[in-house]
C-alpha atoms as one frame of an Amber mdcrd trajectory, in Angstrom:
protein
  -5.053 -14.895  -8.434  -3.909 -17.443 -11.354  -2.786 -15.056 -14.235  -4.450
 -12.064 -13.644  -1.829 -10.213 -11.380   0.697 -12.350 -13.001   0.104 -10.597
 -16.458  -0.567  -7.722 -14.812   3.558  -7.037 -13.266   4.518  -8.894 -15.985
   2.539  -6.890 -17.985   4.265  -5.072 -15.481  21.095 -25.292  -2.667  23.015
 -22.666  -0.961  22.893 -25.372   2.316  22.565 -23.461   5.072  25.842 -23.686
   7.667  24.566 -24.331  11.358  27.883 -22.779  12.559  27.969 -19.578  14.445
  28.254 -16.172  13.280  31.916 -15.109  12.916  33.098 -12.387  15.636  33.821
  -8.913  15.393  37.987  -9.854  15.726  38.102 -13.148  13.757  39.003 -12.691
   9.917  37.455 -15.412   7.657  37.924 -17.079   4.015  34.376 -17.149   2.162
  33.124 -18.729  -0.808  33.591 -14.794  -2.770  36.785 -14.105  -1.207  38.069
 -12.857   2.025  35.277 -11.843   4.777  37.460  -8.671   7.077  35.557  -7.957
  10.865  33.300  -5.659   8.682  32.484  -6.890   5.274  30.123 -10.070   5.443
  30.541 -12.795   1.858  28.151 -15.058   1.171  28.876 -17.908   3.682  28.401
 -15.056   5.986  25.366 -13.321   5.004  24.233 -17.765   4.349  24.651 -17.891
   8.631  22.737 -15.259   8.999  19.690 -15.989   7.198  19.978 -19.187   8.656
  20.271 -17.736  12.184  17.161 -15.658  11.488  15.534 -18.573  10.921  15.700
 -20.725  13.477  15.856 -18.310  15.561  12.295 -17.698  14.177  11.626 -21.303
  15.201  12.909 -21.237  18.882  11.042 -18.307  20.048  14.070 -16.566  20.454
  14.469 -13.503  19.021  17.406 -12.393  20.987  19.751 -14.329  19.222  19.989
 -11.757  16.343  22.611  -9.984  15.560  20.857  -7.016  15.149  22.338  -3.764
  14.868  21.720  -1.177  17.422  19.126   0.288  15.441  17.302  -1.097  12.800
  14.330  -1.034  10.263  11.796  -3.996  10.148   8.353  -4.591   9.016   6.460
  -7.824   9.659   3.336  -7.805   6.560   3.980  -4.224   5.569   3.586  -3.398
   9.756   6.856  -1.366  11.151   7.347  -3.257  14.645   9.922  -4.165  16.715
  11.154  -7.772  16.297  10.073  -8.825  19.822   6.579  -7.955  19.003   6.363
  -9.822  15.521   3.921 -12.654  15.175   6.134 -14.477  13.315   8.242 -15.627
  16.604   5.450 -16.771  17.941   4.003 -19.152  15.478   6.643 -20.325  13.376
   7.158 -23.999  14.410   9.630 -25.916  11.029  11.777 -23.895   9.198  13.506
 -25.348   7.139  15.994 -23.747   4.366  15.703 -21.606   2.045  14.467 -22.503
  -1.643  15.172 -19.489  -2.634  18.201 -17.211  -1.500  19.525 -14.726  -3.885
  22.792 -12.673  -2.120  24.271  -9.494  -2.772  27.693  -9.035  -0.850  28.302
  -5.146  -2.550  25.487  -3.447  -0.756  25.476  -6.415   1.899  21.757  -7.514
   1.579  19.835 -10.923   0.986  17.077 -12.067  -0.013  15.739 -15.833   0.745
  12.025 -17.308  -0.082  11.048 -21.018   1.801   7.306 -22.434   3.135   7.049
 -22.628   6.854   4.742 -24.531   9.144   2.668 -22.780  12.174   1.260 -24.752
  14.564  -0.057 -28.289  13.125   2.188 -30.251  10.441  -1.032 -28.716   7.800
  -0.244 -25.393   8.721   2.075 -24.570   5.789   2.788 -20.717   4.457   4.987
 -19.112   2.102   7.834 -16.776   4.111   9.666 -14.355   1.736  12.097 -11.912
   2.954  15.107  -9.108   2.528  18.017  -8.311   4.681  20.276  -5.718   5.034
  23.479  -6.636   6.445  26.114  -3.860   8.010  29.318  -4.644   9.637  27.505
  -8.469   9.922  24.098  -6.632  12.184  20.972  -6.770  10.153  20.148  -3.204
   9.836  16.709  -4.147   7.725  14.144  -7.324   7.817  11.291  -6.564   6.211
   9.114 -10.125   6.242   6.466 -11.254   4.248   4.311 -14.181   5.084   1.577
 -15.702   2.841  -1.032 -18.389   4.614  -3.923 -17.748   1.650  -3.856 -16.637
  -1.624  -6.342 -13.783   0.223  -2.968 -12.044   1.690  -2.020 -11.466  -1.358
  -4.682 -12.358  -4.827  -2.055 -14.284  -6.295  -1.812 -18.061  -7.071  -0.453
 -20.072  -3.160   1.289 -23.101  -3.340   4.072 -24.066  -0.220   3.995 -27.423
  -0.972   5.550 -26.781  -4.438   8.224 -24.396  -3.831  11.091 -25.826  -2.945
  11.036 -27.657  -6.704   9.777 -25.246  -8.625  12.251 -22.631  -7.231  15.592
 -26.122  -7.823  15.972 -24.289 -11.100  16.875 -20.996 -10.026  19.996 -22.275
  -7.393  21.441 -24.303 -10.131  21.613 -22.571 -13.491  23.872 -24.309 -15.786
  27.462 -24.164 -15.234  27.882 -22.412 -18.972  26.075 -19.812 -18.436  27.236
 -16.249 -19.760  27.384 -14.023 -16.755  25.802 -10.716 -16.697  27.527  -7.991
 -15.246  26.099  -5.915 -12.379  25.873  -2.619 -14.684  23.167  -5.026 -16.917
  21.604  -6.005 -13.313  20.827  -2.861 -12.760  19.466  -2.013 -15.168  17.254
  -4.615 -15.190  15.710  -3.419 -12.025  15.485   0.328 -13.183  13.178  -1.044
 -16.122  11.356  -4.092 -14.149   8.887  -1.003 -12.914   9.657   2.153 -15.432
   8.939   1.512 -19.572  10.773   4.284 -20.605  14.102   2.996 -19.876  14.756
   1.386 -23.320  16.294  -1.476 -21.390  15.752  -4.145 -23.519  14.150  -7.537
 -22.045  14.402 -10.600 -23.854  12.391 -13.200 -22.871  13.514 -17.315 -22.893
  11.436 -19.849 -24.109  12.016 -21.937 -21.000  11.462 -19.230 -18.487   9.532
 -20.101 -15.307   6.876 -17.846 -14.053   5.982 -18.215 -10.439   3.411 -16.737
  -7.903   4.059 -17.061  -4.119   5.524 -21.061  -5.175   3.072 -21.427  -7.888
   4.072 -22.545 -11.494   0.983 -20.451 -12.931  -1.756 -21.579 -15.029  -4.895
 -19.052 -15.290  -8.465 -21.505 -16.346  -9.978 -18.125 -16.055 -13.169 -17.009
 -13.789 -14.599 -20.187 -15.446 -12.571 -22.555 -15.651 -12.732 -22.848 -19.041
  -9.426 -21.587 -19.829  -6.079 -23.114 -20.137  -4.461 -24.819 -17.371  -0.859
 -24.840 -19.149   2.053 -22.988 -17.172   2.332 -19.269 -18.111   5.326 -17.923
 -19.304   7.828 -15.165 -18.498   6.253 -11.591 -19.870   8.434  -7.661 -20.402
   5.670  -6.516 -22.068   5.794  -2.566 -22.896   2.401  -2.475 -20.512   3.355
  -3.718 -17.538   2.932  -1.469 -14.578   5.280   1.327 -13.334   6.403   3.122
 -10.005   8.308   5.848  -9.985   9.404   5.207  -6.590   9.860   2.001  -7.113
  12.803   0.268  -4.657  15.879   0.071  -7.389  19.021  -2.567  -6.625  17.278
  -4.099  -3.448  19.423  -7.335  -3.908  21.574  -8.423  -7.135  23.504 -11.765
  -6.865  25.844 -11.704  -9.863  26.788 -15.268  -8.645  22.851 -16.364  -9.716
  21.924 -13.847 -11.876  18.875 -12.717  -9.603  17.307  -9.400  -9.349  14.752
  -8.171  -6.596  12.847  -4.925  -7.180   9.889  -3.272  -5.090   7.610  -1.819
  -6.085   3.728  -0.208  -4.916   1.375  -0.795  -7.541  -2.720   0.510  -6.848
  -5.342  -2.070  -8.172  -8.494  -3.904  -7.642  -9.480  -7.040  -6.084 -12.251
  -8.456  -8.294 -14.306 -11.480  -7.828 -12.781 -14.358  -9.455 -15.235 -17.527
  -9.756 -16.144 -17.846  -6.546 -12.195 -17.138  -5.573 -10.840 -13.498  -6.137
  -8.328 -11.998  -7.848  -6.074  -8.520  -7.595  -5.881  -6.571 -10.475  -3.654
  -3.246 -11.321  -5.087  -0.118 -12.092  -2.807  -0.302 -15.217  -4.546  -3.025
 -16.864  -7.181  -1.581 -17.730  -8.344  -3.781 -20.096  -8.577  -6.641 -17.680
  -9.979  -4.701 -15.233 -12.795  -4.050 -17.788 -12.921  -7.357 -18.779 -13.514
  -8.279 -15.411 -16.054  -5.627 -14.931 -18.389  -7.357 -18.301 -17.515 -10.920
 -16.269 -19.417  -9.713 -13.138 -22.494  -7.887 -14.790 -23.037 -11.673 -16.827
 -22.210 -13.392 -13.412 -24.494 -10.605 -11.433 -28.174 -11.666 -14.166 -27.117
 -15.459 -13.688 -26.947 -15.004  -9.919 -25.970 -18.718  -9.858 -22.772 -17.812
  -7.578 -21.469 -15.759  -4.499 -19.484 -13.049  -5.472 -17.140 -11.104  -3.414
 -17.820  -7.091  -4.454 -14.730  -5.474  -6.258 -12.502  -3.000  -4.077  -9.975
  -0.768  -4.354  -6.597  -2.366  -2.752  -2.750  -1.798  -2.694  -0.218  -4.705
  -3.833   3.619  -3.714  -2.732   5.123  -6.105  -4.586   8.812  -7.735  -4.400
   9.653  -8.574  -8.193  12.538 -11.485  -8.502  13.923 -11.686 -11.517  16.711
 -13.710 -12.956  18.751 -13.387 -16.606  21.929 -14.590 -17.795  22.023 -16.010
 -21.152  21.298 -12.480 -22.535  17.559 -13.568 -21.000  15.132 -13.460 -18.655
  15.129 -16.997 -17.375  12.818 -16.561 -14.173  10.787 -14.821 -12.894   8.770
 -15.030  -9.255   6.012 -12.128  -8.525   5.367 -12.037  -4.693   2.885  -9.827
  -3.171   1.027  -8.584   0.000  -2.051  -6.891  -0.437  -3.228  -3.136   1.789
  -5.990  -0.943   1.698  -6.068   1.655  -1.329  -4.222   4.210  -1.429  -1.307
   2.833   0.298   2.350   3.585   0.301   5.353   1.724   1.552   7.366   2.519
   4.594  10.015   1.652   3.294   9.883   4.912   0.571  11.251   7.568   2.291
């Protein structure tokens, strides 16, 4: 949707090398230090991401350095990678528009536009991986092909340009410590932590590649891009997955959560509004009642739904500099297979 879930949850570059993965017997010097037989630095993680994307285009999942036992999901569904759709449909995948790497935890998050079938069939791929001993132990994939997948704005075409500020932050910035970034992760879906977030005036707010505007369901609102926010009324999740990726170099934090809500008609479109956004849901109910009396446009029936969220934040100079909300919708009362 254009703005409502954004408000809800808020109210809530790196070039890829085409070289092969280092062998287990080599010691390789990486950008962040010396890579040993078992550790995987920024260059190693970048190469693994590259291998994943190349394998999708080639339809060759067997080229992946998988651990003997791994966990994988595609749009919330647990499955063996050999059974996943992306290795059958992707025809083009370049370098990630955003790549955040956590060398301490051995994890990474990446986002890019991909092509399935003909050149006009673009979608947004968001993914998270975890690597142990240079092998993939976790692979979490979300492919958003339309706004119906997530109830948000969607723009594969603008995704790369909108992520450029993320991957090229000011060289003279003051980087946040890992401790601060972990506190930010803990506070993302928990209003009780006491961690106060100052939002930069220029903070960029994205939904699935789109710099969000909210003209309203009658398209009589503002077309100016929305800015970030971190209000006390943001949605909470006591089982939020903290510190999924903490990139200390770029100041990027990725946190996972499950947010119950409802899909409402939004003009002739639809929008996901979290249940904790009580006032926003009430306003949409009132709008719906008026439109039903008018009877001028077809309207989707409001239905309960669940949003699985990967919230991506960038923080430096003591302020929130950028925010991206990536969501995939499922049925009501659902949880995440990643929460044990």
